[in-house]
PDB file of C-alpha atoms in Angstrom:
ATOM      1  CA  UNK A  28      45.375 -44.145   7.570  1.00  0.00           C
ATOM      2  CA  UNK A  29      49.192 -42.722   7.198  1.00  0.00           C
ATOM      3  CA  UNK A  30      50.241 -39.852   8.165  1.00  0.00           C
ATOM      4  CA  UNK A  31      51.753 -37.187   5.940  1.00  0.00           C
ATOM      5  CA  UNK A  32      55.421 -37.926   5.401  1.00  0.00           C
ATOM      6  CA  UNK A  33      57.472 -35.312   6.193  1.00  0.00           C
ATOM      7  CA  UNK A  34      59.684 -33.678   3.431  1.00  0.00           C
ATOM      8  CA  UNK A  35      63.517 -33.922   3.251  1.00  0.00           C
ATOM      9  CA  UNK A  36      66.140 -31.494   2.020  1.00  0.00           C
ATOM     10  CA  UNK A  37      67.315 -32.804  -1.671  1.00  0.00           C
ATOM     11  CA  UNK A  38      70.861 -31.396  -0.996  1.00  0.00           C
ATOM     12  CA  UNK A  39      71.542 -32.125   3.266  1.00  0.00           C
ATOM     13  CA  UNK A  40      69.021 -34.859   3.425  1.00  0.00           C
ATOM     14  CA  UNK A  41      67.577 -33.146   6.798  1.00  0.00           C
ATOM     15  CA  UNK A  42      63.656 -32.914   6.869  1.00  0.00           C
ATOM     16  CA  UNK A  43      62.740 -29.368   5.864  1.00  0.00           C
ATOM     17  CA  UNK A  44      62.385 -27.660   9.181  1.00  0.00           C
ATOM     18  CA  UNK A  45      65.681 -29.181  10.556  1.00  0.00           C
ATOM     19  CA  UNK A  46      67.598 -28.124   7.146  1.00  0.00           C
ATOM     20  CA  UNK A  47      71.023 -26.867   7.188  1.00  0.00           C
ATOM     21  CA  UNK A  48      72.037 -25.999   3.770  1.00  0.00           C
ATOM     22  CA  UNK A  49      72.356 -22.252   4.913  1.00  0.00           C
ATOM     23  CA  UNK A  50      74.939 -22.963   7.407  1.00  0.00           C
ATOM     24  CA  UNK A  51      77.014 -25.676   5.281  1.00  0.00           C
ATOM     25  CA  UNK A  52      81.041 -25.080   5.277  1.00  0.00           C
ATOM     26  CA  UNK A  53      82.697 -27.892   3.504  1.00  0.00           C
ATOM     27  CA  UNK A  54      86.676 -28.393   3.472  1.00  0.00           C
ATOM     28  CA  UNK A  55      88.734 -30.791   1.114  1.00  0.00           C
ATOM     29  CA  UNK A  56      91.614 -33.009   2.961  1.00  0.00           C
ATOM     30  CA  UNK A  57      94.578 -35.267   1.131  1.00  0.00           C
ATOM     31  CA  UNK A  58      93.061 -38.067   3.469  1.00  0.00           C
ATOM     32  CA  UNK A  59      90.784 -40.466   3.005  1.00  0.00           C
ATOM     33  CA  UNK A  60      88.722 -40.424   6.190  1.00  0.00           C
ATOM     34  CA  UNK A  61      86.034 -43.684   6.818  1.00  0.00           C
ATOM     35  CA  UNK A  62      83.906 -43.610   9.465  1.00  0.00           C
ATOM     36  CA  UNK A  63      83.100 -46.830  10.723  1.00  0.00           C
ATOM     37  CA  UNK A  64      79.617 -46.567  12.349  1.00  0.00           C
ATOM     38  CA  UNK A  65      77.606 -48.802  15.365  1.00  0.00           C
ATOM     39  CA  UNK A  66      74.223 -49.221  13.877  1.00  0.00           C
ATOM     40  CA  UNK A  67      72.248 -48.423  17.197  1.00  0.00           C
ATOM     41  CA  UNK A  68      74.940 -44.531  16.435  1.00  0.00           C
ATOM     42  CA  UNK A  69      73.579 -44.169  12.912  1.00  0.00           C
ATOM     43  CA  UNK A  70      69.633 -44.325  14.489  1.00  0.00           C
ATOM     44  CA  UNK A  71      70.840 -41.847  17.054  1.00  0.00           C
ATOM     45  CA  UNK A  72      68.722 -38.592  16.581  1.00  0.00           C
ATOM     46  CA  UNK A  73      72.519 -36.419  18.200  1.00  0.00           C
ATOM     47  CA  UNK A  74      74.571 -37.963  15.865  1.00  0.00           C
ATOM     48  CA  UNK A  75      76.981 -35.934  13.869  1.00  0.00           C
ATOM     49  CA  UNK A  76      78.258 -37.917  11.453  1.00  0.00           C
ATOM     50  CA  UNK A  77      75.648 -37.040   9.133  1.00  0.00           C
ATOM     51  CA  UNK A  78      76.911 -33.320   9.373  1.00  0.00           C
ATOM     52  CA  UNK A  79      80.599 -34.243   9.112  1.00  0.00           C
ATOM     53  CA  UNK A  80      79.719 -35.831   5.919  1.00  0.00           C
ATOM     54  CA  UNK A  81      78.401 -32.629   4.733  1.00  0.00           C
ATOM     55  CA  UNK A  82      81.079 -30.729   5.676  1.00  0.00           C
ATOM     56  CA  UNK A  83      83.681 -33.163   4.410  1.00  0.00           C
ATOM     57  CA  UNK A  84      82.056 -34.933   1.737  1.00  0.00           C
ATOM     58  CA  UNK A  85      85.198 -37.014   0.786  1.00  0.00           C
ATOM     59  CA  UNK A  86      84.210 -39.265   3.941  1.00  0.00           C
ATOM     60  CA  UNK A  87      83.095 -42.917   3.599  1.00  0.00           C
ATOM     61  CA  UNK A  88      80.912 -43.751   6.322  1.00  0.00           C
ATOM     62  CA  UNK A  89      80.032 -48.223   7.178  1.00  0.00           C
ATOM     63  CA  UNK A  90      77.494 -48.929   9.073  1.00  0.00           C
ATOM     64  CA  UNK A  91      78.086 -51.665  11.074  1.00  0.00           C
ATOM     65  CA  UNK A  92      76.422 -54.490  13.995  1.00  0.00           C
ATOM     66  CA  UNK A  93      78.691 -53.816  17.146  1.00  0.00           C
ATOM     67  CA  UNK A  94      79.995 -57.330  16.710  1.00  0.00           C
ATOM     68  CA  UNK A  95      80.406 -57.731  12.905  1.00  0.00           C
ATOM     69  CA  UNK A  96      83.378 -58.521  11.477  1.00  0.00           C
ATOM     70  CA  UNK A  97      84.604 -55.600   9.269  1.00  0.00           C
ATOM     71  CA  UNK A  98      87.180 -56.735   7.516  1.00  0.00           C
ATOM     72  CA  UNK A  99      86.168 -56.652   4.111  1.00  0.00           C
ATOM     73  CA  UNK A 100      85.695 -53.272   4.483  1.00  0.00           C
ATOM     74  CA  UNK A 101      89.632 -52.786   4.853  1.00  0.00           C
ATOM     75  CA  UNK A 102      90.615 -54.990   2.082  1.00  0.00           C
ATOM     76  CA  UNK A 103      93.816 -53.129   0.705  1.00  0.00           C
ATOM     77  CA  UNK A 104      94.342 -50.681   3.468  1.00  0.00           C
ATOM     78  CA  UNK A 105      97.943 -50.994   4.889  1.00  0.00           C
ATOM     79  CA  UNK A 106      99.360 -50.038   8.402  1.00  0.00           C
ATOM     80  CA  UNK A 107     101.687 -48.535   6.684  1.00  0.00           C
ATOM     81  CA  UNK A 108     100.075 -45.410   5.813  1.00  0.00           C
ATOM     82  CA  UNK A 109      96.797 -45.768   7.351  1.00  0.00           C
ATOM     83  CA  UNK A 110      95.418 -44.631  11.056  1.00  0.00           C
ATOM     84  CA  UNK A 111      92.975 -45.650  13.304  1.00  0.00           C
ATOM     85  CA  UNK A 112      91.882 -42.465  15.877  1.00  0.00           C
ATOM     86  CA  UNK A 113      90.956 -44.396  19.115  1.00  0.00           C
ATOM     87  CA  UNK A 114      92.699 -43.665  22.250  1.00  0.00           C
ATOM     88  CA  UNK A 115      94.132 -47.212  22.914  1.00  0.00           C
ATOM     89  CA  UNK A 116      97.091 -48.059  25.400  1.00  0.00           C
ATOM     90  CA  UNK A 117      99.850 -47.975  23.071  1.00  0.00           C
ATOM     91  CA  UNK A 118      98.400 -45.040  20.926  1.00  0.00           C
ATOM     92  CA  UNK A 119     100.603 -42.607  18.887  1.00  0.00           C
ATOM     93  CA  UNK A 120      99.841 -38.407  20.262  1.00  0.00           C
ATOM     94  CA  UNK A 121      99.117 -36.758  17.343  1.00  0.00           C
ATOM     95  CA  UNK A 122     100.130 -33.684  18.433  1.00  0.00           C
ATOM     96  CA  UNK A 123     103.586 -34.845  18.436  1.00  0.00           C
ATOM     97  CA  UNK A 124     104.179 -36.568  14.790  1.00  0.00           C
ATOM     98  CA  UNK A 125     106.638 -35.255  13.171  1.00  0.00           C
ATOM     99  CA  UNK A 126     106.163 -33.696   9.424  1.00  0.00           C
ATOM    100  CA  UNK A 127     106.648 -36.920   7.612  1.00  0.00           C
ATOM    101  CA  UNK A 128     104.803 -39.195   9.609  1.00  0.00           C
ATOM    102  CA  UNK A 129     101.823 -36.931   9.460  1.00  0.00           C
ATOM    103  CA  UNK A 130     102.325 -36.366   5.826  1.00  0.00           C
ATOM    104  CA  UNK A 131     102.553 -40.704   5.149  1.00  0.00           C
ATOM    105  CA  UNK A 132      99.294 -41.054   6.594  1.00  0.00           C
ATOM    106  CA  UNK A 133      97.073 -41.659   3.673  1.00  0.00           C
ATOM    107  CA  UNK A 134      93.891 -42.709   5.430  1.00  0.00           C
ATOM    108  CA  UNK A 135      91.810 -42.253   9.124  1.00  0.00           C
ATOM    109  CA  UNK A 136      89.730 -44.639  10.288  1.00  0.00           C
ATOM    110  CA  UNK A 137      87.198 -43.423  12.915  1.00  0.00           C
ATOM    111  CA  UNK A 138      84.609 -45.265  15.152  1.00  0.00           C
ATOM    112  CA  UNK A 139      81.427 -43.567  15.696  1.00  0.00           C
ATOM    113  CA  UNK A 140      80.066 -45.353  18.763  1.00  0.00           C
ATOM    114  CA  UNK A 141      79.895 -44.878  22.542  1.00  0.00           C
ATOM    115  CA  UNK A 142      82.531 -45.480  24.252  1.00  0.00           C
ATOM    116  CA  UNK A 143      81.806 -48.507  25.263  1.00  0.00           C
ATOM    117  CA  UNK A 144      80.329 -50.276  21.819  1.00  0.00           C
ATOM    118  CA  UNK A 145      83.775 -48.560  20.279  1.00  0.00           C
ATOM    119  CA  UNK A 146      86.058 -50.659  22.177  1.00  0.00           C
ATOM    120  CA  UNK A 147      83.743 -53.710  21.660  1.00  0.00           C
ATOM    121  CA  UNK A 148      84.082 -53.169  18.204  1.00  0.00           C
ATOM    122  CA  UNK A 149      87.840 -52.748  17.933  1.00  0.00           C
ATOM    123  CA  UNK A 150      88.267 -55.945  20.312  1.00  0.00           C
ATOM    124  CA  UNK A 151      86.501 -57.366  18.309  1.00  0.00           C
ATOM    125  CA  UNK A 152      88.030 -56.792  14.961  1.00  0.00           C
ATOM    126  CA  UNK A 153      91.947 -57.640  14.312  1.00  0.00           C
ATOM    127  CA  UNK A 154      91.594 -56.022  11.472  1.00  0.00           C
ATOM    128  CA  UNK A 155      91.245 -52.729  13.038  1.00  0.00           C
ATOM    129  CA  UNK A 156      93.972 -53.468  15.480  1.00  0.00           C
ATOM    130  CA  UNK A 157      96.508 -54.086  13.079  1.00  0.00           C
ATOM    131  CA  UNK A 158      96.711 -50.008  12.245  1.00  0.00           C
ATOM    132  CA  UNK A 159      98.660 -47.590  14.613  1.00  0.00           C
ATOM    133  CA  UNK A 160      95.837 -45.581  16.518  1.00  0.00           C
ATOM    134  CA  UNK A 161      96.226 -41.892  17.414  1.00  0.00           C
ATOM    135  CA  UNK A 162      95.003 -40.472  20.513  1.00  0.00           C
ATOM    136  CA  UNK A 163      94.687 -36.325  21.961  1.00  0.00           C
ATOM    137  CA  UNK A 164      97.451 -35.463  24.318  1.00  0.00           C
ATOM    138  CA  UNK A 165      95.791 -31.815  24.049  1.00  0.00           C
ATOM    139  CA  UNK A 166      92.717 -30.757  25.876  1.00  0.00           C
ATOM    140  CA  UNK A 167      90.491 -29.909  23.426  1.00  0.00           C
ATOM    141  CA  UNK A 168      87.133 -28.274  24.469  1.00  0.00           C
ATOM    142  CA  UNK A 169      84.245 -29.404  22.918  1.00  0.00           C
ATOM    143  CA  UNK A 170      81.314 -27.019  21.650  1.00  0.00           C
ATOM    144  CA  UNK A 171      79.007 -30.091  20.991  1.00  0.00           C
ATOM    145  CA  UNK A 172      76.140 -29.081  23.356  1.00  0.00           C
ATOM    146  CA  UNK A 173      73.338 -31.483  23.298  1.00  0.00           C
ATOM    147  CA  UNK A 174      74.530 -34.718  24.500  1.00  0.00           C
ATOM    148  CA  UNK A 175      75.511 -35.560  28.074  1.00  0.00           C
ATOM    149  CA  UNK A 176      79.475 -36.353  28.217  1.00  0.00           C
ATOM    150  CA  UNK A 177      81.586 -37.164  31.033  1.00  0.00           C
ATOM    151  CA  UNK A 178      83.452 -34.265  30.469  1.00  0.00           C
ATOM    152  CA  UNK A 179      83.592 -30.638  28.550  1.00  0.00           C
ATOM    153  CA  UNK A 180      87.074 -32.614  26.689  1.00  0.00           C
ATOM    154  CA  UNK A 181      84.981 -35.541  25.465  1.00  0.00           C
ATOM    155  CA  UNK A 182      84.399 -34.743  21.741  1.00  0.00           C
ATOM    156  CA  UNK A 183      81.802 -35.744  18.946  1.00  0.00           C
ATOM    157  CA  UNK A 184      82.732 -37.872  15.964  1.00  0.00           C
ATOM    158  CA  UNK A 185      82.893 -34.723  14.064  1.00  0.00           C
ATOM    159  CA  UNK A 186      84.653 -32.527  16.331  1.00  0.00           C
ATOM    160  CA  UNK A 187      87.341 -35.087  16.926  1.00  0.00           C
ATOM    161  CA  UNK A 188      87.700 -36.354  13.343  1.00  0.00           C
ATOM    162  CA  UNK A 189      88.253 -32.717  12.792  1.00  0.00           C
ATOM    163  CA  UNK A 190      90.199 -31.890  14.747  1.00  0.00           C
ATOM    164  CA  UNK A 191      92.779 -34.875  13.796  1.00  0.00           C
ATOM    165  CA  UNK A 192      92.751 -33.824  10.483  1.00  0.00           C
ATOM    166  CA  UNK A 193      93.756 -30.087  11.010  1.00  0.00           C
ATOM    167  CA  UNK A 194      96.761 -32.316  12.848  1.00  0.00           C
ATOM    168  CA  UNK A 195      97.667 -33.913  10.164  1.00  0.00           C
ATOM    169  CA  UNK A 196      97.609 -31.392   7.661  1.00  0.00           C
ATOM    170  CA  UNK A 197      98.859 -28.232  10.054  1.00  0.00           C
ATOM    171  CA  UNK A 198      95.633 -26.581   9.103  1.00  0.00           C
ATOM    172  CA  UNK A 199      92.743 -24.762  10.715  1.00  0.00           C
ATOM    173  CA  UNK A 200      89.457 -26.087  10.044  1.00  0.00           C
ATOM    174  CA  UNK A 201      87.170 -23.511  12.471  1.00  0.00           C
ATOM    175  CA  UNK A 202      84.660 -22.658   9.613  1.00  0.00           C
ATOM    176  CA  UNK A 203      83.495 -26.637   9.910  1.00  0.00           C
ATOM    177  CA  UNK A 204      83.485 -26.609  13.893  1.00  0.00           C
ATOM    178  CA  UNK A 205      81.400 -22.883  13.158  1.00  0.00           C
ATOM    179  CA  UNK A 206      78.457 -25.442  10.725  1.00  0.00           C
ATOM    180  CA  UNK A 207      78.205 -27.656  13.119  1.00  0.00           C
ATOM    181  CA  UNK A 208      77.489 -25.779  15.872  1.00  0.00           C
ATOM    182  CA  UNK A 209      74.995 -23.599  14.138  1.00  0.00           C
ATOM    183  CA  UNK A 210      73.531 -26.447  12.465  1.00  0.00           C
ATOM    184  CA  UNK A 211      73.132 -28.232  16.095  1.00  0.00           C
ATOM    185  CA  UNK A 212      71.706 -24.763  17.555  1.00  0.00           C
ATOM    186  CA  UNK A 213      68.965 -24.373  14.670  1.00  0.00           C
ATOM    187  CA  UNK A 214      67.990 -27.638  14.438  1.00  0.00           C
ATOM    188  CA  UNK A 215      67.257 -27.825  17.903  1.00  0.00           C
ATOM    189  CA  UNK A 216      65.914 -24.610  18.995  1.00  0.00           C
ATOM    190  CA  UNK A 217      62.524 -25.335  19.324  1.00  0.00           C
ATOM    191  CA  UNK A 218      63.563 -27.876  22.511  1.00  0.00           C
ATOM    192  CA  UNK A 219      63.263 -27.678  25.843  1.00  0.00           C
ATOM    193  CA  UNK A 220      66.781 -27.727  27.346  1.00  0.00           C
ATOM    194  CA  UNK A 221      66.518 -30.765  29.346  1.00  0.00           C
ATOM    195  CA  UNK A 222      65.443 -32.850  26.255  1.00  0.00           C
ATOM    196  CA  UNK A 223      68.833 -32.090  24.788  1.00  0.00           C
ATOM    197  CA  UNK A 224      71.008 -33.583  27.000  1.00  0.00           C
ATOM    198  CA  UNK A 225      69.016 -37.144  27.228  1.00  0.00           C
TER     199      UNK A 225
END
């Protein structure tokens, strides 16, 4: 015998209980923003790239094995006026672009991993290494409250990717930050706290 499968939202793709349609801000960018994702991250029941893609739905999101090679997912992007976010020695502060540069940057690319898995991937990619990669030199607090971090700085996928783009665009995206927080809030309120933060 099966048990009953649960229903899912048509529009946010959430099961029913866990839908977050009422809380959805969305926000259009000049970017093109892909999200390249670790596998085990996708599975991951905290992850919040499925609510970034609500809330920016321009996003392209790859799923990808830790070690796979993902080139051919970056056919045709040049370094020229494309960005990877990823806090790497040599890494470019955002913060401090000036106009132009900010303005020639035509595409993010953004790994949605641990820490960890995220560097394995770039390492183990040339093709990611090959674009200039922007780092924080801001402290920015983070409001994502149901996964452990080493820090209160340490930021989600969607917080960061975010928070980069109001960067690049000298905008203010707080409406988005506002979903997901809500959406994070409703969908787990019915858990104890100490399940959140395993």
């Amino acid at each position: 015998m099966t048990g009953r499968q649960r229903q899912h939202c048509d529009k946010c793709g959430f099961i029913d209980r866990q839908c977050v349609c009422q809380f959805i801000r969305q926000a259009r960018v000049p970017q093109r923003v892909i999200i390249i994702q670790d596998q085990k991250e996708a599975s991951h029941a905290k992850n919040t790239v499925g609510l970034l893609s609500l809330a920016l739905p321009q996003i392209e999101v790859i799923k990808v094995q830790v070690d796979e090679d993902v080139s051919s997912y970056l056919t045709g992007f040049s370094p020229d006026d494309t960005a990877l976010l990823h806090p790497s020695e040599h890494a470019e502060v955002i913060e401090s672009l000036d106009v132009d540069r900010k303005f020639g940057i035509n595409t993010l690319v953004v790994i949605d991993a641990t820490w960890r898995r995220a560097k394995r991937i770039l390492l183990s990619n040339p093709s990611l290494q090959k674009f200039p990669a922007l780092t924080f030199g801001q402290t920015v607090k983070s409001v994502y409250s149901i996964r452990k971090a080493p820090s209160a700085e340490d930021l989600s996928t969607f917080e960061a990717g975010v928070y980069a783009l109001e960067q690049l665009n000298n905008i203010r995206l707080e409406p988005l930050v506002e979903f997901m927080a809500r959406s994070i809030d409703w969908q787990w309120r019915d858990q104890p706290k100490e399940h959140r933060y395993n």
